[in-house]
CSV table of C-alpha atoms in Angstrom, one decimal:
chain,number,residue,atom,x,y,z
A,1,UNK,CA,158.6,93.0,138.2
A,2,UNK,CA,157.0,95.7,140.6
A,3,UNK,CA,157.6,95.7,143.5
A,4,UNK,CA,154.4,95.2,146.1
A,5,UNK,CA,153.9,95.9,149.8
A,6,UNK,CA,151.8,93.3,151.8
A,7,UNK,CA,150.6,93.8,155.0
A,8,UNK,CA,147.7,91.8,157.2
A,9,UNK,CA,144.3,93.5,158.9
A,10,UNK,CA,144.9,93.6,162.8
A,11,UNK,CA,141.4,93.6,164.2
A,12,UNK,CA,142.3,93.9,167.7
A,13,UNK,CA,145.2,96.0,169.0
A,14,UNK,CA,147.0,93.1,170.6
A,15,UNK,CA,150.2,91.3,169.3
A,16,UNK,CA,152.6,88.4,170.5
A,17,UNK,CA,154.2,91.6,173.0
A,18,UNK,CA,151.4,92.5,174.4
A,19,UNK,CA,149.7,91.5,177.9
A,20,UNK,CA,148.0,88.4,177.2
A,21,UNK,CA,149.5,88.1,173.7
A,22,UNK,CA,147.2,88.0,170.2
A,23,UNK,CA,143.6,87.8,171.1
A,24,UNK,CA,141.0,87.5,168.1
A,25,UNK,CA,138.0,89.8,168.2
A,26,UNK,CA,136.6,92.6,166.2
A,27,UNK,CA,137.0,95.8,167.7
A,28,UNK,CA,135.2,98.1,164.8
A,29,UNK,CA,136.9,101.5,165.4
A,30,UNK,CA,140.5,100.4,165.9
A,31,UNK,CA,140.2,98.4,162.6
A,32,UNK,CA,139.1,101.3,161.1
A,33,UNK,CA,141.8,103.0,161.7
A,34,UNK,CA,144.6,100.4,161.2
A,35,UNK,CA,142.9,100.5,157.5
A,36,UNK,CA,143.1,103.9,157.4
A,37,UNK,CA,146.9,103.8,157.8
A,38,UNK,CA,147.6,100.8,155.6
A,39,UNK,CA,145.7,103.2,152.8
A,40,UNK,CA,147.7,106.7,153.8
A,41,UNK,CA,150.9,104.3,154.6
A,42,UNK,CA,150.9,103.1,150.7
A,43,UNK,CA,150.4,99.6,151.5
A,44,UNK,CA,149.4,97.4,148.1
A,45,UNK,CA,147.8,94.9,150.0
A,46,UNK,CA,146.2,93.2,153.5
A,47,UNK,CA,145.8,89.6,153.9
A,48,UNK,CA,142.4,89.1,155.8
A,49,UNK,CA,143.2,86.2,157.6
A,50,UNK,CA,141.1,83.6,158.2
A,51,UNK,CA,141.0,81.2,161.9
A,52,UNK,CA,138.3,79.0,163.4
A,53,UNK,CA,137.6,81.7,166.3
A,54,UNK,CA,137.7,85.1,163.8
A,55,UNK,CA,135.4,87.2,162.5
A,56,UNK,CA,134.3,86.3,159.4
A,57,UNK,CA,136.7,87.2,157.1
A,58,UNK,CA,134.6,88.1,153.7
A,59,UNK,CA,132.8,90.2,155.9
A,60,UNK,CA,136.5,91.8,156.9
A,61,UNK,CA,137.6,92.1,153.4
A,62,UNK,CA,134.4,94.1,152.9
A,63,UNK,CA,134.7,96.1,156.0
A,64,UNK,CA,138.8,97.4,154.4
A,65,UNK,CA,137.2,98.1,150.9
A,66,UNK,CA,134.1,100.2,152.6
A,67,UNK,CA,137.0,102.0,154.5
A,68,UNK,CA,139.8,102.5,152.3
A,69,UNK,CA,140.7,104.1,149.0
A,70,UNK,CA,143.7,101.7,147.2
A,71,UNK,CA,144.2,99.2,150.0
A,72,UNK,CA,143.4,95.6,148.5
A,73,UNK,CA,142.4,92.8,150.8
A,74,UNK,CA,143.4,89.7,150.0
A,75,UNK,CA,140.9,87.4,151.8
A,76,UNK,CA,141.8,84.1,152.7
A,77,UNK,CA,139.4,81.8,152.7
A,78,UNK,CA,138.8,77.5,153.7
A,79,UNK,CA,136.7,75.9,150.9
A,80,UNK,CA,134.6,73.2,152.7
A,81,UNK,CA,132.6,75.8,155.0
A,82,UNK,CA,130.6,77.9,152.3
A,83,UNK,CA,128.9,76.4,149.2
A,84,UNK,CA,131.4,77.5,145.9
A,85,UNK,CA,128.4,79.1,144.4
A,86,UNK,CA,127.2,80.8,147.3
A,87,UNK,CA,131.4,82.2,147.9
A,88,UNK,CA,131.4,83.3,143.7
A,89,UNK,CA,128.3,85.9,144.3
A,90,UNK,CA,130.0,86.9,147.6
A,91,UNK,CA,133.4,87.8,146.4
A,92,UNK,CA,132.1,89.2,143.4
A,93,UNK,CA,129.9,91.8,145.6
A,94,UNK,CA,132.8,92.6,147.7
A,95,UNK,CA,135.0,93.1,144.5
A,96,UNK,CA,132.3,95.4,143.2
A,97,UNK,CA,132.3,97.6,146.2
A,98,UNK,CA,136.3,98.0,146.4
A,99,UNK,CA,135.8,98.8,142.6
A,100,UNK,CA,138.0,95.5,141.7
A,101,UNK,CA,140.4,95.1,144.4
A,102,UNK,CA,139.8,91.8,146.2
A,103,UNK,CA,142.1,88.9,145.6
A,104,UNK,CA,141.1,85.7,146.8
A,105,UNK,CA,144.1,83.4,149.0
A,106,UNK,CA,142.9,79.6,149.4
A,107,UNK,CA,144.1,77.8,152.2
A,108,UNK,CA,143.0,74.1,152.0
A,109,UNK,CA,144.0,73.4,155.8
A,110,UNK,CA,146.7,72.4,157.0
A,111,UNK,CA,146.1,71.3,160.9
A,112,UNK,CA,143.4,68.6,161.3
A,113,UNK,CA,142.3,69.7,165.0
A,114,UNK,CA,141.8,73.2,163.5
A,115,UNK,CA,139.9,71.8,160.6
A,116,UNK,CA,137.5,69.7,163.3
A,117,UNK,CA,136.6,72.9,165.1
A,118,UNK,CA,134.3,73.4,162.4
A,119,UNK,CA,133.0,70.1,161.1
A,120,UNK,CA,136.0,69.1,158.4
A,121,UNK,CA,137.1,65.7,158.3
A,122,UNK,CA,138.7,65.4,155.0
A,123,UNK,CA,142.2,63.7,155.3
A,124,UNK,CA,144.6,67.0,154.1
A,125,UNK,CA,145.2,65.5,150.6
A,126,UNK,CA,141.6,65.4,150.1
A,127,UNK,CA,141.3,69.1,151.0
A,128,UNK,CA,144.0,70.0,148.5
A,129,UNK,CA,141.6,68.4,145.9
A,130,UNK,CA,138.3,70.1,147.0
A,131,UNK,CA,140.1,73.6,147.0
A,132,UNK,CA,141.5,72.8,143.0
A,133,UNK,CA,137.7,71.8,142.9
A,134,UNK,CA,136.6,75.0,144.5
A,135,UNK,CA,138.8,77.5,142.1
A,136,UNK,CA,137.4,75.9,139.6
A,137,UNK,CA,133.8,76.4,140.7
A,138,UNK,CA,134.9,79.8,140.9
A,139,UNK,CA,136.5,80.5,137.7
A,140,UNK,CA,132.9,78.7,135.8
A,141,UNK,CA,130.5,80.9,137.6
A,142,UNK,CA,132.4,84.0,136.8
A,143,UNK,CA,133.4,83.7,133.0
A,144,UNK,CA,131.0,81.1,132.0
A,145,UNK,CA,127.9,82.4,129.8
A,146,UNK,CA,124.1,80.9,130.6
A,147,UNK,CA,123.7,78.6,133.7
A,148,UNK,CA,126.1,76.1,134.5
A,149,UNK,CA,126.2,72.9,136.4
A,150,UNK,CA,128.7,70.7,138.2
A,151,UNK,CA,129.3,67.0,139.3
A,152,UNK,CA,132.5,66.2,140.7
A,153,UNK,CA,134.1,64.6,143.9
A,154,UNK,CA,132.9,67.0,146.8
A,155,UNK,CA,130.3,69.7,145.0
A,156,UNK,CA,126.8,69.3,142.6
A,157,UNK,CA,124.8,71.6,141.3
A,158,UNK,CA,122.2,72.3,138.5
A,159,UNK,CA,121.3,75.3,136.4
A,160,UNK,CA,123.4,78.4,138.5
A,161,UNK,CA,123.4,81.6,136.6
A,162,UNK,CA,125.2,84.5,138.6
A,163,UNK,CA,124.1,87.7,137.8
A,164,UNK,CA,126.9,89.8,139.1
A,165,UNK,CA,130.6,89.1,138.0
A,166,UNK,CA,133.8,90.3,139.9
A,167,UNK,CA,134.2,94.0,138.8
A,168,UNK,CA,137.9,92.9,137.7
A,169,UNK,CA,138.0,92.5,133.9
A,170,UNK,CA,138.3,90.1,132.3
A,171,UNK,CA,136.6,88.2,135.6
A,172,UNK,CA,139.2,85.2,134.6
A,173,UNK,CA,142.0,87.8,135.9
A,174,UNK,CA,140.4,88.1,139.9
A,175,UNK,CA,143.5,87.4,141.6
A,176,UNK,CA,143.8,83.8,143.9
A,177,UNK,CA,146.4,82.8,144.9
A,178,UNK,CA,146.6,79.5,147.1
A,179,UNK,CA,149.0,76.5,149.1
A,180,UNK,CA,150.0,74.8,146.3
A,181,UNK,CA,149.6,71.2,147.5
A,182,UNK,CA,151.7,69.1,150.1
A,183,UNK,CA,155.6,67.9,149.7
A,184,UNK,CA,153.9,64.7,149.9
A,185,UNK,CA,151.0,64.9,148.0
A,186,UNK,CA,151.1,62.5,145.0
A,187,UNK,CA,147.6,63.1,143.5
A,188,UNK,CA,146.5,67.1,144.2
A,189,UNK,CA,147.9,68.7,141.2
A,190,UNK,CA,147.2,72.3,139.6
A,191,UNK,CA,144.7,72.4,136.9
A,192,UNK,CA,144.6,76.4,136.2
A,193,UNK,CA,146.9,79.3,136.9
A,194,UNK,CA,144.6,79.9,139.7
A,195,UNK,CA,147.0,78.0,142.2
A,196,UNK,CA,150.2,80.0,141.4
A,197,UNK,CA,150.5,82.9,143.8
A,198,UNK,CA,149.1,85.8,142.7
A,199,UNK,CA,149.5,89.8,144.9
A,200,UNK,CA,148.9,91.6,141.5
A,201,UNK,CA,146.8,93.9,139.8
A,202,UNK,CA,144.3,92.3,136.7
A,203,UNK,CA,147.0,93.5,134.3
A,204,UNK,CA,149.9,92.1,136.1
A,205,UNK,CA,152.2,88.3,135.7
A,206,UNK,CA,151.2,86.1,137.9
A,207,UNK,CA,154.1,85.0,140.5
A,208,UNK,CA,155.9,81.9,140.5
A,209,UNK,CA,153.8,78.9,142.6
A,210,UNK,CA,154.9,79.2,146.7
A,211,UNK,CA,155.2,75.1,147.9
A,212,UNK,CA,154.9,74.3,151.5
């Protein structure tokens, strides 16, 4: 199996060492340029991270694929914040402009506080079943022909037809990769490859599932 090199986008320059320690933020040119080394450095991909406070991180993901030449960001993402539907078109757009290298990592949650500082109160076993809910939301509106519609536990909708697909081909082949479900989850099982980690390329195996 190749062998991949994964970093994550600092958008501030502050770490644990510095005065102060890690402070979120978006400081525009120093990103720029931490991209800009990720890209000469040979870096296969940057996790985007995702926290109540931070930038958006979509928004990030698109900033590194605007900036960079090979770099892939590997947004990470909380379903439960942004409609599926509305998350499909948005992903697919970024993945347009990078020319196919976005990969999608779903994080379901797993601190309650954190969750509440933006309006989620779903217990953490029902967040691990709206994010196997979400992928699947996401696979439909990118593969599926004609409009679609869904009815299920935490998402309805009637009629959606997106008009722009991920530029990844076949669009089933977007990388996602995801937190597998809790040591003591009994119910939140996988229904599609979509949960098992995934840092590829279209073309690539997927990587065996990561439990936490």
């Amino acid at each position: 199996m190749p062998v991949e090199f994964i970093s994550a986008t600092h958008t501030t320059p502050t770490t644990e060492a510095t005065a102060g320690g890690r402070r979120s933020g978006f400081d525009v040119d120093y990103t720029r340029r931490f991209v800009h080394a990720l890209d000469d450095g040979g870096s296969d991909w940057t996790l985007v991270a995702y926290g109540s406070p931070s930038a958006d991180s979509a928004q990030i993901a698109q900033f590194v694929v605007s900036n960079s030449e090979r770099i892939k960001p590997m947004v990470a993402h909380r379903p439960g914040f942004v409609f599926p539907i509305l998350a499909a078109k948005a992903f697919a757009a970024i993945d347009q402009i990078g020319r196919g290298r976005l990969g999608i990592h779903i994080i379901s949650g797993g601190n309650d506080t954190e969750q509440r500082r933006e309006g989620d109160y779903l217990t953490k076993e029902q967040r691990y079943q709206r994010s196997d809910e979400f992928i699947q939301i996401l696979r439909r509106v990118w593969t599926e022909e004609g409009p679609i519609s869904h009815q299920g536990t935490h998402y309805k909708f009637e009629g959606f037809q997106a008009a722009c697909p991920p530029r990844c081909y076949p669009a089933e082949d977007t990388p996602i990769s995801a937190r597998r479900f809790a040591r003591n989850s009994s119910r939140a099982r996988p229904r599609d490859r979509s949960w098992l980690l995934s840092s590829t390329r279209c073309s690539l195996p997927i990587r065996p599932p990561c439990m936490i």
